[in-house]
CSV table of C-alpha atoms in Angstrom, one decimal:
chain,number,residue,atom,x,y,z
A,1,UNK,CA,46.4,-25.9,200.1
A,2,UNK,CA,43.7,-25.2,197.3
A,3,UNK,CA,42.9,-27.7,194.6
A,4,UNK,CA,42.0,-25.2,191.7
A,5,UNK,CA,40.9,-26.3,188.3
A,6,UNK,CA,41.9,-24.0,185.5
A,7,UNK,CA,39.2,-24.0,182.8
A,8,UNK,CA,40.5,-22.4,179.9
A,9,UNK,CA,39.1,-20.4,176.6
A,10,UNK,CA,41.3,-19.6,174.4
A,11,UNK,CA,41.2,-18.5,170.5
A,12,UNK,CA,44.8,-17.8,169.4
A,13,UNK,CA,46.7,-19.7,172.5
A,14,UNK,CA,46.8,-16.8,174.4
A,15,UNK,CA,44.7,-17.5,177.4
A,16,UNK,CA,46.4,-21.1,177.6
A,17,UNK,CA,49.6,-19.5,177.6
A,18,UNK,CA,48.5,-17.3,180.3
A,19,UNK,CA,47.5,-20.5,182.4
A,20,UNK,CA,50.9,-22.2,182.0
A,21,UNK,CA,52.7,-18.7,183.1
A,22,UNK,CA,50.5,-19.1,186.2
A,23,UNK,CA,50.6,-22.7,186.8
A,24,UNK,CA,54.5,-22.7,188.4
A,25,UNK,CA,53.6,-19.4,190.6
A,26,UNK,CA,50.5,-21.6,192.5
A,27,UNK,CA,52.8,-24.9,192.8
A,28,UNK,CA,55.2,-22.9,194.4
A,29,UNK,CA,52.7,-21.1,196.8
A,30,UNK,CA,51.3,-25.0,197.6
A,31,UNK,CA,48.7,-24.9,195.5
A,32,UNK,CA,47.6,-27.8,193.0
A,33,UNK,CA,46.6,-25.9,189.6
A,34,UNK,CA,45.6,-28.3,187.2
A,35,UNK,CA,44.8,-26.8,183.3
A,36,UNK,CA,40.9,-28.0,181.5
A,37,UNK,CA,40.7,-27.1,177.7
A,38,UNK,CA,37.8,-27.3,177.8
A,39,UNK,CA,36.9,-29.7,180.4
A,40,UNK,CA,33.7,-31.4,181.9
A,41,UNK,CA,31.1,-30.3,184.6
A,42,UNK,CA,32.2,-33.8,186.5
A,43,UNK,CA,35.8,-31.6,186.8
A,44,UNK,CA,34.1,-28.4,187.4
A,45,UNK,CA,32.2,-30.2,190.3
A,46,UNK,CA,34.6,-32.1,191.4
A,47,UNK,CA,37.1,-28.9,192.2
A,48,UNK,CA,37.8,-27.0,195.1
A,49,UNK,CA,38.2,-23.5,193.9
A,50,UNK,CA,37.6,-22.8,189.9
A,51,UNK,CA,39.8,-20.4,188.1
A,52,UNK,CA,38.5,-19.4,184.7
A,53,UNK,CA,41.0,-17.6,182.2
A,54,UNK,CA,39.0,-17.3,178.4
A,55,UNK,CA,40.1,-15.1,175.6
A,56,UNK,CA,36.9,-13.4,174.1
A,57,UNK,CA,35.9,-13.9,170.6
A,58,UNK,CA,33.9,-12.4,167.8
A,59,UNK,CA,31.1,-10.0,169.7
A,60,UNK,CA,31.1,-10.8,173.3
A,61,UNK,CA,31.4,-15.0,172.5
A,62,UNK,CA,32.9,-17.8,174.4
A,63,UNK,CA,35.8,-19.9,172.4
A,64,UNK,CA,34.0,-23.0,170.7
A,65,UNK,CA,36.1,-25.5,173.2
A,66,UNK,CA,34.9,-23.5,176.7
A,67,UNK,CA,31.6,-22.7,175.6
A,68,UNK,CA,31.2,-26.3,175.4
A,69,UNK,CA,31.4,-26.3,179.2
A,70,UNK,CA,29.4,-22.9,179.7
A,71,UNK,CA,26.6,-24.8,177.5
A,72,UNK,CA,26.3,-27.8,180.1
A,73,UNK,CA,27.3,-26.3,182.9
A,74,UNK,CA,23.9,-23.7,181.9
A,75,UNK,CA,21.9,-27.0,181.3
A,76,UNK,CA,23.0,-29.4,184.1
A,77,UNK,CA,23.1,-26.2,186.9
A,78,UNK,CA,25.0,-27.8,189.6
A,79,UNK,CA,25.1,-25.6,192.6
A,80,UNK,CA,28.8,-24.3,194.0
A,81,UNK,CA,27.2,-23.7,197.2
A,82,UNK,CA,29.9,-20.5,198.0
A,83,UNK,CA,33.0,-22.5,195.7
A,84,UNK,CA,35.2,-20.1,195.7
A,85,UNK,CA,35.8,-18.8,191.8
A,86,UNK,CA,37.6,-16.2,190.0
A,87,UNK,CA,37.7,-15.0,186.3
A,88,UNK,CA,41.0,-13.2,183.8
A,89,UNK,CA,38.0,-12.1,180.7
A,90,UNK,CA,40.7,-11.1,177.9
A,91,UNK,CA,39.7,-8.9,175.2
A,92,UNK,CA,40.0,-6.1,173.1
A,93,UNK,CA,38.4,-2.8,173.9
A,94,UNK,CA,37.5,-1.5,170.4
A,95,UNK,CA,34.8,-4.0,170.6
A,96,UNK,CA,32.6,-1.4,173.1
A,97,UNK,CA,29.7,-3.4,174.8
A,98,UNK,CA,31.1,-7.1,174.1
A,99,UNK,CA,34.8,-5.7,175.3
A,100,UNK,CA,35.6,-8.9,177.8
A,101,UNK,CA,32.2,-10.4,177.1
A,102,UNK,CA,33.5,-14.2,177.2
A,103,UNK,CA,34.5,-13.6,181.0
A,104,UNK,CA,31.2,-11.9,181.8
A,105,UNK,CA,29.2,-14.4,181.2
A,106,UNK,CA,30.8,-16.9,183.1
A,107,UNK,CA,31.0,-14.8,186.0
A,108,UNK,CA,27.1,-14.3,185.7
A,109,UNK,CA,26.6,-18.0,185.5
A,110,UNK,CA,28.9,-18.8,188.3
A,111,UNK,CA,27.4,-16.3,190.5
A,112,UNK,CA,24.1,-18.2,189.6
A,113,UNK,CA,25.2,-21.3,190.6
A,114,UNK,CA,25.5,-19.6,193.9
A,115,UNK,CA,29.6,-19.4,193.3
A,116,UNK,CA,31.3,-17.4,196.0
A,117,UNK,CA,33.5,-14.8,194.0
A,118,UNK,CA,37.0,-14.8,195.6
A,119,UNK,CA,37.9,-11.7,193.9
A,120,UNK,CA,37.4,-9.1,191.7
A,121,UNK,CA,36.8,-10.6,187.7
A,122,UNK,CA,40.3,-9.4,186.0
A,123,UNK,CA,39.9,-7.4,182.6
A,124,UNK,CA,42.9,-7.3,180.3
A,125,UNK,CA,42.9,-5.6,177.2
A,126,UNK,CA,44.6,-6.6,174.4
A,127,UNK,CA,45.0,-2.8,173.2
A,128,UNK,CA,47.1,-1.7,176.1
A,129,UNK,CA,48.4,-5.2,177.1
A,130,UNK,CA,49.8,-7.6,173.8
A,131,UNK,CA,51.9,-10.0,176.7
A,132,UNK,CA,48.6,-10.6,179.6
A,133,UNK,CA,51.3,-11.4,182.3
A,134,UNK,CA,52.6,-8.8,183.4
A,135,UNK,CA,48.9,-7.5,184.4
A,136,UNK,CA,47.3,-10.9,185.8
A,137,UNK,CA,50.5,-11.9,188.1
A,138,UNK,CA,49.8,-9.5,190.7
A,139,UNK,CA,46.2,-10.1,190.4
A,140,UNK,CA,46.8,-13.8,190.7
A,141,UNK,CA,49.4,-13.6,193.5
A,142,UNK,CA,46.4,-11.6,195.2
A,143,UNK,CA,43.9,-14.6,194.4
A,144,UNK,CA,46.1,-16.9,195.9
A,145,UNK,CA,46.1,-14.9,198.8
A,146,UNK,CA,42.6,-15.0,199.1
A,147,UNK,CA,42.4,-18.0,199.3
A,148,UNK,CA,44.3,-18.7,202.3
């Protein structure tokens, strides 16, 4: 099955805890899901399918640790040449315009590395959704799919 590399964003510890929740559900679907906070572009690179799960912070901004990676991965610009990738932006709506802005921009900048989007970026808001889970499990049980 898929070797996806989990890079991770987080601000409070709620994105990484997301990424652990997920973590048994691939394993036992086959999968190898290994967890970056932040990682490098050598890992990014080196992975068959990326999965990116980052918290949003202040308006619209990466977490320091991931936008580490965003920052070289903008610099270096490997190509993904159609690697599969998907995206879980958390936020909080009362932000308006920036709501999820963390996850938007590394969707754009995976698209422009010519990333293949496996599906649909996830949005969760921390407004309506305090515990993520129950909201990115079907998503990501329809990821994995996907990827089959």
């Amino acid at each position: 099955m898929a070797n996806i590399k989990c890079f991770i964003g987080t601000v409070y510890g709620g994105a990484e805890a997301l990424a652990e929740q997920l973590k048994p559900i691939a394993d036992k679907q086959g999968h190898d899901l290994s967890l970056f906070n932040p990682g490098t572009v050598a890992d990014f690179i080196e992975s068959d399918v990326i999965l990116v799960i980052t918290s949003t912070t202040g308006q619209g901004d990466i977490p320091y640790e991931l936008e580490s990676l965003y920052l070289a991965l903008e610099s270096e610009l490997p190509t993904m040449q159609n690697k599969p990738f998907a995206v879980i932006a958390m936020g909080d709506s009362s932000y308006g315009d920036t709501f999820c802005g963390a996850g938007k921009k590394f969707r754009e900048l995976l698209l422009s590395l010519q990333g293949s989007e496996a599906v649909a970026m996830l949005k969760i808001d921390a407004t309506e959704n305090y515990d993520p889970a129950p909201v990115a499990l079907p998503w990501f049980n329809t990821f994995l799919t996907a990827l089959n």
